[in-house]
């Protein structure tokens, strides 16, 4: 049985509204590959970059459970085990496998999964069955023309789609998936990357649509201009604050996002225990990304 929204507001650092939470999370970098190609995504394996899409290495579901146990010893305020990349949580089976093991061995830990949502309709039943407590879906646009400027292409059921055609499939699946999972009682958060030159005036529409589909929390993440969107600007405080206020008319807005690495551990913006955790540094091919 997934945790209730009211419970999460007290115990989950990314679902607490208002004051910054003193609860912690550990991200388990179990998901190596992705199935869509976001223009801003630069996946990497390194020790230094402090941003999404980066981890020290990939670990197995069994290693993930051990890591959660060790992390709790180091930081007893950790209440959440999350999978947020480096790739997409549903592109490979390892995230759901990890959550099944965590459910068995650490039933009190909140299970938090982040995805781009492409495969959400396919896996909604399994997500509900595993008892994911909080699900984040990154929806950067609900208009295919806008989305096509953010995500170049997707690989869906073995076939590659590009541009607006890809965007239509992605948006359809994201919204259908959110409706299904939220309808079953799972708390859903929507993340939107704010890109001044592309979706700044559209984010409010994403907020409105997300709320209509059953999402409870909305998180606007400022773009880190890199990769194919290095020509865009990082949004300033004025724009972020304006867009957050507009979105707040439709859905509760989370304002303390720290743009965590895929192997972050500790309290977001506070105690960081990730360095002290053993993560086997495996270099795989350059296919890592962030869900
Ligand atoms: Fe991790 Fe994301 Fe779960 Fe939080 S992070 S999977 S919902 S446990 Fe939180 Fe970090 Fe922002 Fe994500 S501060 S990047 S919103
Ligand atoms: Fe996009 Fe995340 Fe995949 Fe990167 S990992 S391409 S940000 S969905």
PDB file of C-alpha atoms and ligand atoms in Angstrom:
ATOM      1  CA  UNK A   1       0.000   0.000   0.000  1.00  0.00           C
ATOM      2  CA  UNK A   2       1.570   3.307  -1.063  1.00  0.00           C
ATOM      3  CA  UNK A   3       2.029   6.110   1.483  1.00  0.00           C
ATOM      4  CA  UNK A   4      -0.702   8.772   1.583  1.00  0.00           C
ATOM      5  CA  UNK A   5      -0.015  12.297   0.318  1.00  0.00           C
ATOM      6  CA  UNK A   6      -0.418  13.756   3.835  1.00  0.00           C
ATOM      7  CA  UNK A   7       2.202  11.292   5.164  1.00  0.00           C
ATOM      8  CA  UNK A   8       4.597  12.170   2.346  1.00  0.00           C
ATOM      9  CA  UNK A   9       4.289  15.867   3.065  1.00  0.00           C
ATOM     10  CA  UNK A  10       5.842  15.181   6.479  1.00  0.00           C
ATOM     11  CA  UNK A  11       8.395  12.530   5.577  1.00  0.00           C
ATOM     12  CA  UNK A  12       9.564  13.199   2.004  1.00  0.00           C
ATOM     13  CA  UNK A  13      12.053  16.012   1.320  1.00  0.00           C
ATOM     14  CA  UNK A  14      10.712  16.652  -2.195  1.00  0.00           C
ATOM     15  CA  UNK A  15       7.010  16.517  -1.328  1.00  0.00           C
ATOM     16  CA  UNK A  16       7.121  18.792   1.696  1.00  0.00           C
ATOM     17  CA  UNK A  17       5.673  22.162   0.832  1.00  0.00           C
ATOM     18  CA  UNK A  18       6.585  25.435   2.516  1.00  0.00           C
ATOM     19  CA  UNK A  19       9.659  25.217   4.742  1.00  0.00           C
ATOM     20  CA  UNK A  20      12.651  23.176   3.583  1.00  0.00           C
ATOM     21  CA  UNK A  21      12.497  19.646   4.976  1.00  0.00           C
ATOM     22  CA  UNK A  22      15.200  18.111   7.162  1.00  0.00           C
ATOM     23  CA  UNK A  23      14.479  14.632   5.850  1.00  0.00           C
ATOM     24  CA  UNK A  24      16.887  12.895   3.506  1.00  0.00           C
ATOM     25  CA  UNK A  25      16.954  10.718   0.412  1.00  0.00           C
ATOM     26  CA  UNK A  26      19.337   8.368  -1.286  1.00  0.00           C
ATOM     27  CA  UNK A  27      19.372   8.074  -5.059  1.00  0.00           C
ATOM     28  CA  UNK A  28      20.254   4.649  -6.399  1.00  0.00           C
ATOM     29  CA  UNK A  29      21.993   4.820  -9.797  1.00  0.00           C
ATOM     30  CA  UNK A  30      20.600   1.537 -11.110  1.00  0.00           C
ATOM     31  CA  UNK A  31      19.167   2.729 -14.440  1.00  0.00           C
ATOM     32  CA  UNK A  32      21.820   3.083 -17.131  1.00  0.00           C
ATOM     33  CA  UNK A  33      19.916   3.680 -20.379  1.00  0.00           C
ATOM     34  CA  UNK A  34      17.307   6.061 -21.717  1.00  0.00           C
ATOM     35  CA  UNK A  35      14.687   5.810 -24.423  1.00  0.00           C
ATOM     36  CA  UNK A  36      14.283   9.471 -25.326  1.00  0.00           C
ATOM     37  CA  UNK A  37      16.773  12.136 -26.355  1.00  0.00           C
ATOM     38  CA  UNK A  38      16.309  15.424 -24.509  1.00  0.00           C
ATOM     39  CA  UNK A  39      18.283  18.241 -26.051  1.00  0.00           C
ATOM     40  CA  UNK A  40      19.536  19.463 -22.655  1.00  0.00           C
ATOM     41  CA  UNK A  41      20.614  16.078 -21.325  1.00  0.00           C
ATOM     42  CA  UNK A  42      24.303  15.389 -20.922  1.00  0.00           C
ATOM     43  CA  UNK A  43      24.706  12.105 -19.115  1.00  0.00           C
ATOM     44  CA  UNK A  44      27.998  11.294 -17.528  1.00  0.00           C
ATOM     45  CA  UNK A  45      29.848   9.145 -15.051  1.00  0.00           C
ATOM     46  CA  UNK A  46      32.084  11.262 -12.856  1.00  0.00           C
ATOM     47  CA  UNK A  47      32.751  12.239  -9.240  1.00  0.00           C
ATOM     48  CA  UNK A  48      32.476  15.981  -9.544  1.00  0.00           C
ATOM     49  CA  UNK A  49      29.508  17.402 -11.495  1.00  0.00           C
ATOM     50  CA  UNK A  50      26.739  18.380  -9.145  1.00  0.00           C
ATOM     51  CA  UNK A  51      23.677  17.993 -11.355  1.00  0.00           C
ATOM     52  CA  UNK A  52      21.081  15.469 -12.565  1.00  0.00           C
ATOM     53  CA  UNK A  53      22.195  12.825 -15.039  1.00  0.00           C
ATOM     54  CA  UNK A  54      25.508  12.207 -13.311  1.00  0.00           C
ATOM     55  CA  UNK A  55      26.633   9.325 -11.093  1.00  0.00           C
ATOM     56  CA  UNK A  56      29.903   7.738 -10.025  1.00  0.00           C
ATOM     57  CA  UNK A  57      28.883   4.410 -11.518  1.00  0.00           C
ATOM     58  CA  UNK A  58      26.011   2.002 -12.016  1.00  0.00           C
ATOM     59  CA  UNK A  59      25.037  -0.428  -9.265  1.00  0.00           C
ATOM     60  CA  UNK A  60      22.918  -3.586  -9.256  1.00  0.00           C
ATOM     61  CA  UNK A  61      19.542  -3.879  -7.450  1.00  0.00           C
ATOM     62  CA  UNK A  62      21.206  -6.049  -4.753  1.00  0.00           C
ATOM     63  CA  UNK A  63      23.929  -3.448  -4.227  1.00  0.00           C
ATOM     64  CA  UNK A  64      21.224  -0.795  -4.071  1.00  0.00           C
ATOM     65  CA  UNK A  65      19.565  -2.395  -1.043  1.00  0.00           C
ATOM     66  CA  UNK A  66      22.890  -2.634   0.792  1.00  0.00           C
ATOM     67  CA  UNK A  67      23.596   0.977  -0.059  1.00  0.00           C
ATOM     68  CA  UNK A  68      20.284   2.107   1.430  1.00  0.00           C
ATOM     69  CA  UNK A  69      21.096   0.272   4.663  1.00  0.00           C
ATOM     70  CA  UNK A  70      24.536   1.886   4.868  1.00  0.00           C
ATOM     71  CA  UNK A  71      23.158   5.315   4.032  1.00  0.00           C
ATOM     72  CA  UNK A  72      20.618   5.098   6.858  1.00  0.00           C
ATOM     73  CA  UNK A  73      23.427   4.250   9.277  1.00  0.00           C
ATOM     74  CA  UNK A  74      25.325   7.338   8.151  1.00  0.00           C
ATOM     75  CA  UNK A  75      22.265   9.588   8.022  1.00  0.00           C
ATOM     76  CA  UNK A  76      19.287   8.305  10.049  1.00  0.00           C
ATOM     77  CA  UNK A  77      17.130  11.129   8.649  1.00  0.00           C
ATOM     78  CA  UNK A  78      17.062   9.400   5.268  1.00  0.00           C
ATOM     79  CA  UNK A  79      13.432   8.409   4.731  1.00  0.00           C
ATOM     80  CA  UNK A  80      13.375   7.981   0.950  1.00  0.00           C
ATOM     81  CA  UNK A  81      15.066   5.672  -1.556  1.00  0.00           C
ATOM     82  CA  UNK A  82      14.754   7.112  -5.038  1.00  0.00           C
ATOM     83  CA  UNK A  83      15.748   6.205  -8.556  1.00  0.00           C
ATOM     84  CA  UNK A  84      16.408   9.246 -10.733  1.00  0.00           C
ATOM     85  CA  UNK A  85      18.745   8.056 -13.420  1.00  0.00           C
ATOM     86  CA  UNK A  86      21.291   8.412 -14.687  1.00  0.00           C
ATOM     87  CA  UNK A  87      18.958   7.040 -17.421  1.00  0.00           C
ATOM     88  CA  UNK A  88      15.210   6.475 -17.366  1.00  0.00           C
ATOM     89  CA  UNK A  89      13.837   4.254 -14.599  1.00  0.00           C
ATOM     90  CA  UNK A  90      11.563   2.347 -16.943  1.00  0.00           C
ATOM     91  CA  UNK A  91      13.957   1.900 -19.883  1.00  0.00           C
ATOM     92  CA  UNK A  92      15.590  -1.010 -18.019  1.00  0.00           C
ATOM     93  CA  UNK A  93      14.050  -3.323 -15.379  1.00  0.00           C
ATOM     94  CA  UNK A  94      16.516  -2.514 -12.581  1.00  0.00           C
ATOM     95  CA  UNK A  95      14.609   0.276 -10.827  1.00  0.00           C
ATOM     96  CA  UNK A  96      11.494  -1.810 -10.275  1.00  0.00           C
ATOM     97  CA  UNK A  97      13.658  -4.776  -9.270  1.00  0.00           C
ATOM     98  CA  UNK A  98      15.429  -2.600  -6.694  1.00  0.00           C
ATOM     99  CA  UNK A  99      12.122  -1.353  -5.300  1.00  0.00           C
ATOM    100  CA  UNK A 100      10.821  -4.909  -4.928  1.00  0.00           C
ATOM    101  CA  UNK A 101      13.892  -5.789  -2.851  1.00  0.00           C
ATOM    102  CA  UNK A 102      13.624  -2.605  -0.787  1.00  0.00           C
ATOM    103  CA  UNK A 103       9.959  -3.292  -0.117  1.00  0.00           C
ATOM    104  CA  UNK A 104      10.891  -6.718   1.260  1.00  0.00           C
ATOM    105  CA  UNK A 105      13.927  -5.736   3.311  1.00  0.00           C
ATOM    106  CA  UNK A 106      13.199  -2.125   4.291  1.00  0.00           C
ATOM    107  CA  UNK A 107       9.405  -1.769   4.276  1.00  0.00           C
ATOM    108  CA  UNK A 108       9.456   1.534   6.198  1.00  0.00           C
ATOM    109  CA  UNK A 109      11.469   3.327   3.485  1.00  0.00           C
ATOM    110  CA  UNK A 110       9.517   5.535   1.055  1.00  0.00           C
ATOM    111  CA  UNK A 111       9.951   4.314  -2.516  1.00  0.00           C
ATOM    112  CA  UNK A 112      10.327   7.207  -4.977  1.00  0.00           C
ATOM    113  CA  UNK A 113      10.691   6.798  -8.695  1.00  0.00           C
ATOM    114  CA  UNK A 114      11.378   9.361 -11.394  1.00  0.00           C
ATOM    115  CA  UNK A 115      10.680   8.781 -15.087  1.00  0.00           C
ATOM    116  CA  UNK A 116      10.275  10.548 -18.399  1.00  0.00           C
ATOM    117  CA  UNK A 117       6.905   8.779 -18.640  1.00  0.00           C
ATOM    118  CA  UNK A 118       7.284   7.267 -22.118  1.00  0.00           C
ATOM    119  CA  UNK A 119       6.657   3.752 -20.786  1.00  0.00           C
ATOM    120  CA  UNK A 120       4.341   4.744 -17.957  1.00  0.00           C
ATOM    121  CA  UNK A 121       1.160   3.240 -19.463  1.00  0.00           C
ATOM    122  CA  UNK A 122       3.048  -0.055 -19.989  1.00  0.00           C
ATOM    123  CA  UNK A 123       4.328  -0.187 -16.402  1.00  0.00           C
ATOM    124  CA  UNK A 124       1.587   1.566 -14.427  1.00  0.00           C
ATOM    125  CA  UNK A 125       0.161  -1.691 -13.076  1.00  0.00           C
ATOM    126  CA  UNK A 126       3.580  -2.866 -11.946  1.00  0.00           C
ATOM    127  CA  UNK A 127       4.347   0.486 -10.325  1.00  0.00           C
ATOM    128  CA  UNK A 128       1.087   0.266  -8.402  1.00  0.00           C
ATOM    129  CA  UNK A 129       1.741  -3.369  -7.483  1.00  0.00           C
ATOM    130  CA  UNK A 130       5.292  -2.660  -6.217  1.00  0.00           C
ATOM    131  CA  UNK A 131       3.807   0.118  -4.085  1.00  0.00           C
ATOM    132  CA  UNK A 132       5.841   3.069  -5.344  1.00  0.00           C
ATOM    133  CA  UNK A 133       4.893   5.808  -2.858  1.00  0.00           C
ATOM    134  CA  UNK A 134       5.844   8.822  -4.922  1.00  0.00           C
ATOM    135  CA  UNK A 135       6.258   9.042  -8.669  1.00  0.00           C
ATOM    136  CA  UNK A 136       7.825  11.955 -10.518  1.00  0.00           C
ATOM    137  CA  UNK A 137       7.178  12.409 -14.215  1.00  0.00           C
ATOM    138  CA  UNK A 138       9.192  14.984 -16.132  1.00  0.00           C
ATOM    139  CA  UNK A 139       6.806  16.774 -18.496  1.00  0.00           C
ATOM    140  CA  UNK A 140       8.470  19.677 -20.247  1.00  0.00           C
ATOM    141  CA  UNK A 141       5.578  20.566 -22.563  1.00  0.00           C
ATOM    142  CA  UNK A 142       2.037  19.452 -23.348  1.00  0.00           C
ATOM    143  CA  UNK A 143       2.098  21.041 -26.803  1.00  0.00           C
ATOM    144  CA  UNK A 144       3.874  18.756 -29.313  1.00  0.00           C
ATOM    145  CA  UNK A 145       5.340  21.739 -31.196  1.00  0.00           C
ATOM    146  CA  UNK A 146       7.010  22.954 -28.005  1.00  0.00           C
ATOM    147  CA  UNK A 147       8.053  19.471 -26.920  1.00  0.00           C
ATOM    148  CA  UNK A 148       9.655  18.809 -30.313  1.00  0.00           C
ATOM    149  CA  UNK A 149      12.098  21.664 -29.620  1.00  0.00           C
ATOM    150  CA  UNK A 150      13.089  20.099 -26.287  1.00  0.00           C
ATOM    151  CA  UNK A 151      13.252  16.414 -27.156  1.00  0.00           C
ATOM    152  CA  UNK A 152      14.726  15.436 -30.492  1.00  0.00           C
ATOM    153  CA  UNK A 153      13.495  11.844 -30.750  1.00  0.00           C
ATOM    154  CA  UNK A 154      12.287   8.782 -28.882  1.00  0.00           C
ATOM    155  CA  UNK A 155      12.669   5.041 -29.209  1.00  0.00           C
ATOM    156  CA  UNK A 156       9.308   3.458 -28.546  1.00  0.00           C
ATOM    157  CA  UNK A 157       8.503  -0.243 -28.814  1.00  0.00           C
ATOM    158  CA  UNK A 158      11.629  -0.783 -30.916  1.00  0.00           C
ATOM    159  CA  UNK A 159      11.067   2.063 -33.379  1.00  0.00           C
ATOM    160  CA  UNK A 160      12.577   5.531 -33.571  1.00  0.00           C
ATOM    161  CA  UNK A 161      10.268   8.555 -33.900  1.00  0.00           C
ATOM    162  CA  UNK A 162      11.381  12.147 -34.347  1.00  0.00           C
ATOM    163  CA  UNK A 163      10.125  15.695 -33.875  1.00  0.00           C
ATOM    164  CA  UNK A 164       6.401  16.356 -33.498  1.00  0.00           C
ATOM    165  CA  UNK A 165       5.496  12.718 -34.116  1.00  0.00           C
ATOM    166  CA  UNK A 166       7.731  11.668 -31.206  1.00  0.00           C
ATOM    167  CA  UNK A 167       6.398  14.498 -29.039  1.00  0.00           C
ATOM    168  CA  UNK A 168       2.780  13.414 -29.578  1.00  0.00           C
ATOM    169  CA  UNK A 169       3.535   9.863 -28.424  1.00  0.00           C
ATOM    170  CA  UNK A 170       5.552  11.061 -25.422  1.00  0.00           C
ATOM    171  CA  UNK A 171       2.929  13.547 -24.220  1.00  0.00           C
ATOM    172  CA  UNK A 172       0.060  11.084 -24.741  1.00  0.00           C
ATOM    173  CA  UNK A 173       1.868   8.422 -22.701  1.00  0.00           C
ATOM    174  CA  UNK A 174       2.949  10.806 -19.946  1.00  0.00           C
ATOM    175  CA  UNK A 175      -0.585  12.102 -19.384  1.00  0.00           C
ATOM    176  CA  UNK A 176      -2.239   8.697 -19.694  1.00  0.00           C
ATOM    177  CA  UNK A 177       0.321   7.248 -17.264  1.00  0.00           C
ATOM    178  CA  UNK A 178      -0.124  10.044 -14.721  1.00  0.00           C
ATOM    179  CA  UNK A 179      -3.920   9.592 -14.833  1.00  0.00           C
ATOM    180  CA  UNK A 180      -3.622   5.866 -14.262  1.00  0.00           C
ATOM    181  CA  UNK A 181      -1.061   5.934 -11.442  1.00  0.00           C
ATOM    182  CA  UNK A 182      -2.590   8.933  -9.672  1.00  0.00           C
ATOM    183  CA  UNK A 183      -6.025   7.359 -10.046  1.00  0.00           C
ATOM    184  CA  UNK A 184      -4.761   4.341  -8.099  1.00  0.00           C
ATOM    185  CA  UNK A 185      -3.718   6.559  -5.179  1.00  0.00           C
ATOM    186  CA  UNK A 186       0.008   7.051  -5.848  1.00  0.00           C
ATOM    187  CA  UNK A 187       1.207  10.596  -5.185  1.00  0.00           C
ATOM    188  CA  UNK A 188       2.482  12.083  -8.436  1.00  0.00           C
ATOM    189  CA  UNK A 189       4.816  15.053  -8.822  1.00  0.00           C
ATOM    190  CA  UNK A 190       5.495  16.622 -12.205  1.00  0.00           C
ATOM    191  CA  UNK A 191       8.914  18.131 -12.906  1.00  0.00           C
ATOM    192  CA  UNK A 192       9.224  20.700 -15.670  1.00  0.00           C
ATOM    193  CA  UNK A 193      12.534  22.051 -16.852  1.00  0.00           C
ATOM    194  CA  UNK A 194      12.120  25.794 -17.349  1.00  0.00           C
ATOM    195  CA  UNK A 195      13.802  26.844 -20.600  1.00  0.00           C
ATOM    196  CA  UNK A 196      13.439  30.623 -21.066  1.00  0.00           C
ATOM    197  CA  UNK A 197      13.709  30.592 -24.872  1.00  0.00           C
ATOM    198  CA  UNK A 198      11.363  27.618 -25.370  1.00  0.00           C
ATOM    199  CA  UNK A 199       8.737  26.904 -22.711  1.00  0.00           C
ATOM    200  CA  UNK A 200       8.652  29.830 -20.254  1.00  0.00           C
ATOM    201  CA  UNK A 201       5.162  30.926 -21.381  1.00  0.00           C
ATOM    202  CA  UNK A 202       3.957  27.345 -21.653  1.00  0.00           C
ATOM    203  CA  UNK A 203       4.875  26.010 -18.196  1.00  0.00           C
ATOM    204  CA  UNK A 204       1.604  27.239 -16.709  1.00  0.00           C
ATOM    205  CA  UNK A 205      -0.256  25.084 -19.249  1.00  0.00           C
ATOM    206  CA  UNK A 206       1.830  22.083 -18.164  1.00  0.00           C
ATOM    207  CA  UNK A 207       0.938  22.828 -14.520  1.00  0.00           C
ATOM    208  CA  UNK A 208      -2.763  23.077 -15.316  1.00  0.00           C
ATOM    209  CA  UNK A 209      -2.803  19.883 -17.389  1.00  0.00           C
ATOM    210  CA  UNK A 210      -0.779  17.981 -14.751  1.00  0.00           C
ATOM    211  CA  UNK A 211      -3.265  18.949 -12.054  1.00  0.00           C
ATOM    212  CA  UNK A 212      -6.181  17.892 -14.267  1.00  0.00           C
ATOM    213  CA  UNK A 213      -4.526  14.487 -14.704  1.00  0.00           C
ATOM    214  CA  UNK A 214      -4.201  14.018 -10.937  1.00  0.00           C
ATOM    215  CA  UNK A 215      -0.658  15.212 -10.120  1.00  0.00           C
ATOM    216  CA  UNK A 216      -0.412  16.788  -6.645  1.00  0.00           C
ATOM    217  CA  UNK A 217       2.900  18.670  -6.767  1.00  0.00           C
ATOM    218  CA  UNK A 218       4.701  20.640  -9.431  1.00  0.00           C
ATOM    219  CA  UNK A 219       8.436  21.319  -9.487  1.00  0.00           C
ATOM    220  CA  UNK A 220       9.903  23.868 -11.878  1.00  0.00           C
ATOM    221  CA  UNK A 221      13.582  23.099 -12.441  1.00  0.00           C
ATOM    222  CA  UNK A 222      15.734  25.857 -13.944  1.00  0.00           C
ATOM    223  CA  UNK A 223      17.564  24.734 -17.098  1.00  0.00           C
ATOM    224  CA  UNK A 224      21.290  24.067 -16.913  1.00  0.00           C
ATOM    225  CA  UNK A 225      22.182  25.223 -20.457  1.00  0.00           C
ATOM    226  CA  UNK A 226      24.265  22.431 -21.946  1.00  0.00           C
ATOM    227  CA  UNK A 227      24.449  19.953 -24.823  1.00  0.00           C
ATOM    228  CA  UNK A 228      22.126  21.005 -27.693  1.00  0.00           C
ATOM    229  CA  UNK A 229      20.489  23.694 -25.542  1.00  0.00           C
ATOM    230  CA  UNK A 230      23.733  25.420 -24.630  1.00  0.00           C
ATOM    231  CA  UNK A 231      22.462  28.348 -26.731  1.00  0.00           C
ATOM    232  CA  UNK A 232      19.630  28.903 -24.213  1.00  0.00           C
ATOM    233  CA  UNK A 233      19.956  30.932 -21.025  1.00  0.00           C
ATOM    234  CA  UNK A 234      19.660  29.798 -17.425  1.00  0.00           C
ATOM    235  CA  UNK A 235      16.435  31.335 -16.082  1.00  0.00           C
ATOM    236  CA  UNK A 236      16.903  34.185 -13.618  1.00  0.00           C
ATOM    237  CA  UNK A 237      15.232  34.444 -10.200  1.00  0.00           C
ATOM    238  CA  UNK A 238      12.571  36.864 -11.499  1.00  0.00           C
ATOM    239  CA  UNK A 239      11.398  34.488 -14.226  1.00  0.00           C
ATOM    240  CA  UNK A 240      11.483  31.422 -11.954  1.00  0.00           C
ATOM    241  CA  UNK A 241       9.475  33.219  -9.327  1.00  0.00           C
ATOM    242  CA  UNK A 242       6.911  34.513 -11.876  1.00  0.00           C
ATOM    243  CA  UNK A 243       6.384  31.090 -13.434  1.00  0.00           C
ATOM    244  CA  UNK A 244       6.100  29.428 -10.016  1.00  0.00           C
ATOM    245  CA  UNK A 245       3.422  31.931  -8.969  1.00  0.00           C
ATOM    246  CA  UNK A 246       1.464  31.335 -12.191  1.00  0.00           C
ATOM    247  CA  UNK A 247       1.654  27.545 -11.719  1.00  0.00           C
ATOM    248  CA  UNK A 248       0.607  27.841  -8.078  1.00  0.00           C
ATOM    249  CA  UNK A 249      -2.861  28.927  -9.292  1.00  0.00           C
ATOM    250  CA  UNK A 250      -3.419  25.344 -10.436  1.00  0.00           C
ATOM    251  CA  UNK A 251      -1.246  23.038  -8.314  1.00  0.00           C
ATOM    252  CA  UNK A 252       0.992  23.100  -5.211  1.00  0.00           C
ATOM    253  CA  UNK A 253       4.504  24.144  -6.160  1.00  0.00           C
ATOM    254  CA  UNK A 254       7.651  22.653  -4.620  1.00  0.00           C
ATOM    255  CA  UNK A 255      10.351  25.307  -4.346  1.00  0.00           C
ATOM    256  CA  UNK A 256      13.409  23.637  -2.817  1.00  0.00           C
ATOM    257  CA  UNK A 257      14.727  21.453  -5.616  1.00  0.00           C
ATOM    258  CA  UNK A 258      18.492  20.978  -5.494  1.00  0.00           C
ATOM    259  CA  UNK A 259      18.900  19.417  -8.973  1.00  0.00           C
ATOM    260  CA  UNK A 260      20.386  16.305  -7.391  1.00  0.00           C
ATOM    261  CA  UNK A 261      22.866  13.919  -8.927  1.00  0.00           C
ATOM    262  CA  UNK A 262      21.663  10.415  -9.755  1.00  0.00           C
ATOM    263  CA  UNK A 263      23.680   9.075  -6.779  1.00  0.00           C
ATOM    264  CA  UNK A 264      22.961  11.835  -4.248  1.00  0.00           C
ATOM    265  CA  UNK A 265      22.649  10.784  -0.607  1.00  0.00           C
ATOM    266  CA  UNK A 266      21.818  12.837   2.467  1.00  0.00           C
ATOM    267  CA  UNK A 267      19.580  15.825   3.029  1.00  0.00           C
ATOM    268  CA  UNK A 268      19.004  17.873  -0.153  1.00  0.00           C
ATOM    269  CA  UNK A 269      20.888  21.130   0.292  1.00  0.00           C
ATOM    270  CA  UNK A 270      22.213  19.909   3.673  1.00  0.00           C
ATOM    271  CA  UNK A 271      24.219  16.931   4.930  1.00  0.00           C
ATOM    272  CA  UNK A 272      25.808  15.004   2.026  1.00  0.00           C
ATOM    273  CA  UNK A 273      26.927  11.439   2.777  1.00  0.00           C
ATOM    274  CA  UNK A 274      27.345  10.267  -0.823  1.00  0.00           C
ATOM    275  CA  UNK A 275      31.165  10.427  -0.685  1.00  0.00           C
ATOM    276  CA  UNK A 276      31.228   8.050   2.261  1.00  0.00           C
ATOM    277  CA  UNK A 277      29.119   5.432   0.532  1.00  0.00           C
ATOM    278  CA  UNK A 278      30.851   2.824  -1.493  1.00  0.00           C
ATOM    279  CA  UNK A 279      29.705   3.003  -5.098  1.00  0.00           C
ATOM    280  CA  UNK A 280      31.509   0.691  -7.481  1.00  0.00           C
ATOM    281  CA  UNK A 281      32.815   2.918 -10.279  1.00  0.00           C
ATOM    282  CA  UNK A 282      31.902   1.091 -13.476  1.00  0.00           C
ATOM    283  CA  UNK A 283      32.399   2.906 -16.762  1.00  0.00           C
ATOM    284  CA  UNK A 284      29.768   1.871 -19.246  1.00  0.00           C
ATOM    285  CA  UNK A 285      29.180   3.201 -22.704  1.00  0.00           C
ATOM    286  CA  UNK A 286      28.098   6.766 -22.977  1.00  0.00           C
ATOM    287  CA  UNK A 287      24.375   6.123 -22.662  1.00  0.00           C
ATOM    288  CA  UNK A 288      23.612   7.540 -19.256  1.00  0.00           C
ATOM    289  CA  UNK A 289      20.888  10.015 -18.651  1.00  0.00           C
ATOM    290  CA  UNK A 290      18.466  11.302 -16.093  1.00  0.00           C
ATOM    291  CA  UNK A 291      14.783  10.507 -15.662  1.00  0.00           C
TER     292      UNK A 291
HETATM  293 FE1  LIG B   1      14.913  11.800  -5.570  1.00  0.00          FE
HETATM  294 FE2  LIG B   1      13.334  13.111  -7.108  1.00  0.00          FE
HETATM  295 FE3  LIG B   1      12.374  11.289  -5.469  1.00  0.00          FE
HETATM  296 FE4  LIG B   1      13.318  13.573  -4.542  1.00  0.00          FE
HETATM  297  S1  LIG B   1      15.049  14.271  -5.797  1.00  0.00           S
HETATM  298  S2  LIG B   1      13.659  10.884  -7.173  1.00  0.00           S
HETATM  299  S3  LIG B   1      11.524  13.306  -5.890  1.00  0.00           S
HETATM  300  S4  LIG B   1      13.782  11.517  -3.777  1.00  0.00           S
HETATM  301 FE5  LIG B   1      14.058  16.308  -5.051  1.00  0.00          FE
HETATM  302 FE6  LIG B   1      16.491  16.299  -5.930  1.00  0.00          FE
HETATM  303 FE7  LIG B   1      14.829  18.100  -6.833  1.00  0.00          FE
HETATM  304 FE8  LIG B   1      14.503  15.592  -7.536  1.00  0.00          FE
HETATM  305  S5  LIG B   1      15.521  17.907  -4.699  1.00  0.00           S
HETATM  306  S6  LIG B   1      16.237  16.830  -8.083  1.00  0.00           S
HETATM  307  S7  LIG B   1      12.920  16.983  -6.814  1.00  0.00           S
HETATM  308 FE1  LIG B   2      15.752  13.175 -20.974  1.00  0.00          FE
HETATM  309 FE2  LIG B   2      16.095  12.154 -18.514  1.00  0.00          FE
HETATM  310 FE3  LIG B   2      16.454  10.626 -20.731  1.00  0.00          FE
HETATM  311 FE4  LIG B   2      18.183  12.595 -20.141  1.00  0.00          FE
HETATM  312  S1  LIG B   2      17.738  10.750 -18.946  1.00  0.00           S
HETATM  313  S2  LIG B   2      17.337  12.099 -22.194  1.00  0.00           S
HETATM  314  S3  LIG B   2      16.806  14.151 -19.234  1.00  0.00           S
HETATM  315  S4  LIG B   2      14.548  11.577 -20.021  1.00  0.00           S
END
